[in-house]
Amino acid sequence: MERAAKVQGVLAEFKNALITKKLREVEVEVTKCFNLLSRKRIERSISINPATFQVSLKDNHSRVIAKNELSAGEKQIYAISVLWALARVSGRPLPIIIDTPLARLDRDHRSLLGHQYFPNASHQVIILSTDSEIDAEFIPLLGESIARSYELSFDMTTQSTRICDGYFSEVKQYAIH
């Protein structure tokens, strides 16, 4: 019984050490990702309390930044950074599906996502966007990273959605009902 209690104690210590180690990895990765995607060239850091898992964002003077102080675009960049960091720390190839990723972002943040995030986020990234997000100007940022693209177009006369192979210029249509 004594040995079983000791083993349980050792396992609890190991678990806590492992959690702390992984949290530190996540902190480093979220910090890297956030600073890489943020248009403000102010170094920020993320820390995670290992007991509560509460996340703190700090500026370059170690002042805690409340999440409500972030703009809508910064909040979106922060959320993307957390997801990207978790995928990187996992060490597993996880596909990414992201819906309307650019809706609240300014031109600089859009450009950073196009250059830094989308081509590097995963081996497979599916972007569901509106035509005002991923437009003719944004497509070249993604360049060779695009394997396939489709456009969904609603046809009023047939009351159905057409799947068009391609985006903008080259389209082949398939009807779905």
Protein backbone atom coordinates (compact mmCIF):
# COMPACT_ATOMS: atom_id res chain seq x y z
CA MET A 1 0.00 0.00 0.00
CA GLU A 2 2.88 2.34 0.83
CA ARG A 3 4.54 1.71 -2.53
CA ALA A 4 1.27 2.24 -4.37
CA ALA A 5 0.85 5.57 -2.56
CA LYS A 6 4.44 6.54 -3.47
CA VAL A 7 3.86 5.59 -7.10
CA GLN A 8 0.69 7.69 -7.17
CA GLY A 9 2.66 10.61 -5.71
CA VAL A 10 5.40 10.24 -8.31
CA LEU A 11 2.82 10.02 -11.11
CA ALA A 12 1.09 13.17 -9.83
CA GLU A 13 4.44 15.01 -9.80
CA PHE A 14 5.21 13.74 -13.30
CA LYS A 15 1.79 14.84 -14.53
CA ASN A 16 2.27 18.35 -13.09
CA ALA A 17 5.78 18.63 -14.56
CA LEU A 18 4.51 17.50 -17.95
CA ILE A 19 1.61 19.97 -17.88
CA THR A 20 3.98 22.79 -16.95
CA LYS A 21 6.42 21.81 -19.72
CA LYS A 22 3.68 21.64 -22.36
CA LEU A 23 2.17 24.95 -21.19
CA ARG A 24 5.58 26.61 -21.57
CA GLU A 25 5.81 25.23 -25.12
CA VAL A 26 2.34 26.57 -25.87
CA GLU A 27 3.24 29.98 -24.38
CA VAL A 28 6.34 30.22 -26.58
CA GLU A 29 4.45 29.16 -29.71
CA VAL A 30 1.43 31.43 -29.12
CA THR A 31 3.81 34.32 -28.50
CA LYS A 32 5.72 33.59 -31.74
CA CYS A 33 2.56 33.16 -33.79
CA PHE A 34 0.85 36.26 -32.38
CA ASN A 35 3.89 38.47 -32.94
CA LEU A 36 4.33 37.05 -36.44
CA LEU A 37 0.73 37.81 -37.42
CA SER A 38 0.29 41.13 -35.60
CA ARG A 39 0.73 44.21 -37.75
CA LYS A 40 1.82 46.16 -34.68
CA ARG A 41 5.52 45.54 -34.38
CA ILE A 42 5.27 45.57 -30.58
CA GLU A 43 6.62 42.42 -28.96
CA ARG A 44 3.96 40.84 -26.81
CA SER A 45 4.11 37.73 -24.68
CA ILE A 46 1.59 35.19 -23.59
CA SER A 47 1.69 33.38 -20.25
CA ILE A 48 -0.56 30.60 -18.99
CA ASN A 49 -1.21 29.90 -15.33
CA PRO A 50 -0.61 26.15 -14.88
CA ALA A 51 -3.12 25.91 -12.02
CA THR A 52 -6.04 27.77 -13.64
CA PHE A 53 -5.00 27.75 -17.32
CA GLN A 54 -5.83 31.46 -17.40
CA VAL A 55 -4.05 33.16 -20.30
CA SER A 56 -2.42 36.58 -19.89
CA LEU A 57 -1.25 38.78 -22.72
CA LYS A 58 1.51 41.25 -21.86
CA ASP A 59 3.05 44.13 -23.76
CA ASN A 60 6.77 44.74 -24.12
CA HIS A 61 6.80 46.46 -20.68
CA SER A 62 5.26 43.37 -18.98
CA ARG A 63 1.96 45.20 -18.52
CA VAL A 64 -1.03 42.86 -18.71
CA ILE A 65 -3.29 43.70 -21.63
CA ALA A 66 -6.97 42.95 -21.03
CA LYS A 67 -8.58 41.09 -23.92
CA ASN A 68 -11.19 43.85 -24.22
CA GLU A 69 -8.35 46.29 -25.00
CA LEU A 70 -7.66 44.41 -28.22
CA SER A 71 -9.37 45.48 -31.42
CA ALA A 72 -11.69 43.03 -33.17
CA GLY A 73 -8.90 42.26 -35.65
CA GLU A 74 -6.36 41.69 -32.88
CA LYS A 75 -8.79 39.34 -31.12
CA GLN A 76 -9.12 37.36 -34.32
CA ILE A 77 -5.33 37.26 -34.80
CA TYR A 78 -5.00 36.16 -31.16
CA ALA A 79 -7.51 33.31 -31.66
CA ILE A 80 -5.78 32.17 -34.85
CA SER A 81 -2.42 32.32 -33.04
CA VAL A 82 -3.69 30.10 -30.22
CA LEU A 83 -5.02 27.50 -32.67
CA TRP A 84 -1.85 27.62 -34.78
CA ALA A 85 0.34 27.23 -31.68
CA LEU A 86 -1.68 24.28 -30.38
CA ALA A 87 -1.34 22.55 -33.75
CA ARG A 88 2.42 23.20 -33.81
CA VAL A 89 2.95 21.97 -30.25
CA SER A 90 0.91 18.82 -30.90
CA GLY A 91 3.48 17.75 -33.50
CA ARG A 92 0.73 16.16 -35.56
CA PRO A 93 -0.36 17.13 -39.05
CA LEU A 94 -3.81 18.55 -38.37
CA PRO A 95 -5.95 19.90 -41.20
CA ILE A 96 -7.22 23.44 -40.67
CA ILE A 97 -10.66 24.67 -41.73
CA ILE A 98 -11.22 28.38 -41.24
CA ASP A 99 -14.42 30.27 -42.00
CA THR A 100 -14.39 33.95 -43.04
CA PRO A 101 -10.87 34.49 -41.68
CA LEU A 102 -10.40 37.99 -43.01
CA ALA A 103 -13.76 39.59 -42.26
CA ARG A 104 -12.59 41.84 -39.40
CA LEU A 105 -9.02 42.36 -40.48
CA ASP A 106 -7.38 45.39 -42.02
CA ARG A 107 -5.15 45.20 -45.10
CA ASP A 108 -1.94 44.68 -43.08
CA HIS A 109 -3.34 41.78 -41.05
CA ARG A 110 -4.79 40.23 -44.22
CA SER A 111 -1.40 40.43 -45.87
CA LEU A 112 0.33 38.86 -42.87
CA LEU A 113 -2.16 35.98 -42.84
CA GLY A 114 -1.68 35.50 -46.59
CA HIS A 115 2.11 35.45 -46.34
CA GLN A 116 2.67 33.84 -42.93
CA TYR A 117 -0.30 31.81 -41.77
CA PHE A 118 -2.18 30.20 -44.66
CA PRO A 119 0.87 28.73 -46.43
CA ASN A 120 2.36 27.47 -43.13
CA ALA A 121 -0.59 26.59 -40.90
CA SER A 122 -0.85 22.95 -41.93
CA HIS A 123 -0.39 20.46 -44.73
CA GLN A 124 -4.06 21.04 -45.58
CA VAL A 125 -5.86 24.36 -45.10
CA ILE A 126 -9.46 24.87 -46.19
CA ILE A 127 -10.54 28.49 -46.33
CA LEU A 128 -14.25 29.29 -46.51
CA SER A 129 -14.46 32.91 -47.53
CA THR A 130 -16.61 35.52 -49.11
CA ASP A 131 -15.60 37.00 -52.45
CA SER A 132 -14.73 40.27 -50.70
CA GLU A 133 -12.20 38.51 -48.43
CA ILE A 134 -10.25 36.36 -50.86
CA ASP A 135 -10.38 38.51 -53.95
CA ALA A 136 -8.32 38.91 -57.13
CA GLU A 137 -5.76 40.99 -55.20
CA PHE A 138 -5.40 38.46 -52.37
CA ILE A 139 -5.13 35.30 -54.50
CA PRO A 140 -1.51 36.02 -55.56
CA LEU A 141 -0.46 36.09 -51.87
CA LEU A 142 -1.43 32.44 -51.62
CA GLY A 143 0.24 31.58 -54.92
CA GLU A 144 1.45 28.01 -55.16
CA SER A 145 -0.20 27.12 -51.85
CA ILE A 146 -3.57 26.72 -53.58
CA ALA A 147 -4.25 23.16 -54.73
CA ARG A 148 -7.94 23.60 -55.55
CA SER A 149 -10.49 26.37 -55.43
CA TYR A 150 -14.24 26.41 -55.80
CA GLU A 151 -16.91 29.05 -55.95
CA LEU A 152 -20.47 28.43 -54.73
CA SER A 153 -23.02 30.42 -56.68
CA PHE A 154 -26.77 30.49 -56.08
CA ASP A 155 -28.87 30.36 -59.26
CA MET A 156 -32.21 32.11 -58.78
CA THR A 157 -33.85 30.50 -61.81
CA THR A 158 -33.16 26.91 -60.73
CA GLN A 159 -33.24 27.73 -57.00
CA SER A 160 -30.05 25.74 -56.54
CA THR A 161 -26.41 26.27 -55.75
CA ARG A 162 -23.83 25.70 -58.43
CA ILE A 163 -20.33 24.52 -57.57
CA CYS A 164 -17.91 26.22 -59.88
CA ASP A 165 -14.45 24.69 -60.18
CA GLY A 166 -11.98 27.56 -59.89
CA TYR A 167 -12.22 31.01 -58.47
CA PHE A 168 -13.06 34.21 -60.36
CA SER A 169 -11.87 33.61 -63.91
CA GLU A 170 -11.68 29.86 -64.65
CA VAL A 171 -14.93 28.14 -63.67
CA LYS A 172 -16.57 24.83 -64.52
CA GLN A 173 -20.07 24.46 -63.16
CA TYR A 174 -21.75 21.55 -61.39
CA ALA A 175 -25.35 21.85 -60.23
CA ILE A 176 -26.42 20.65 -56.78
CA HIS A 177 -29.91 20.74 -55.33
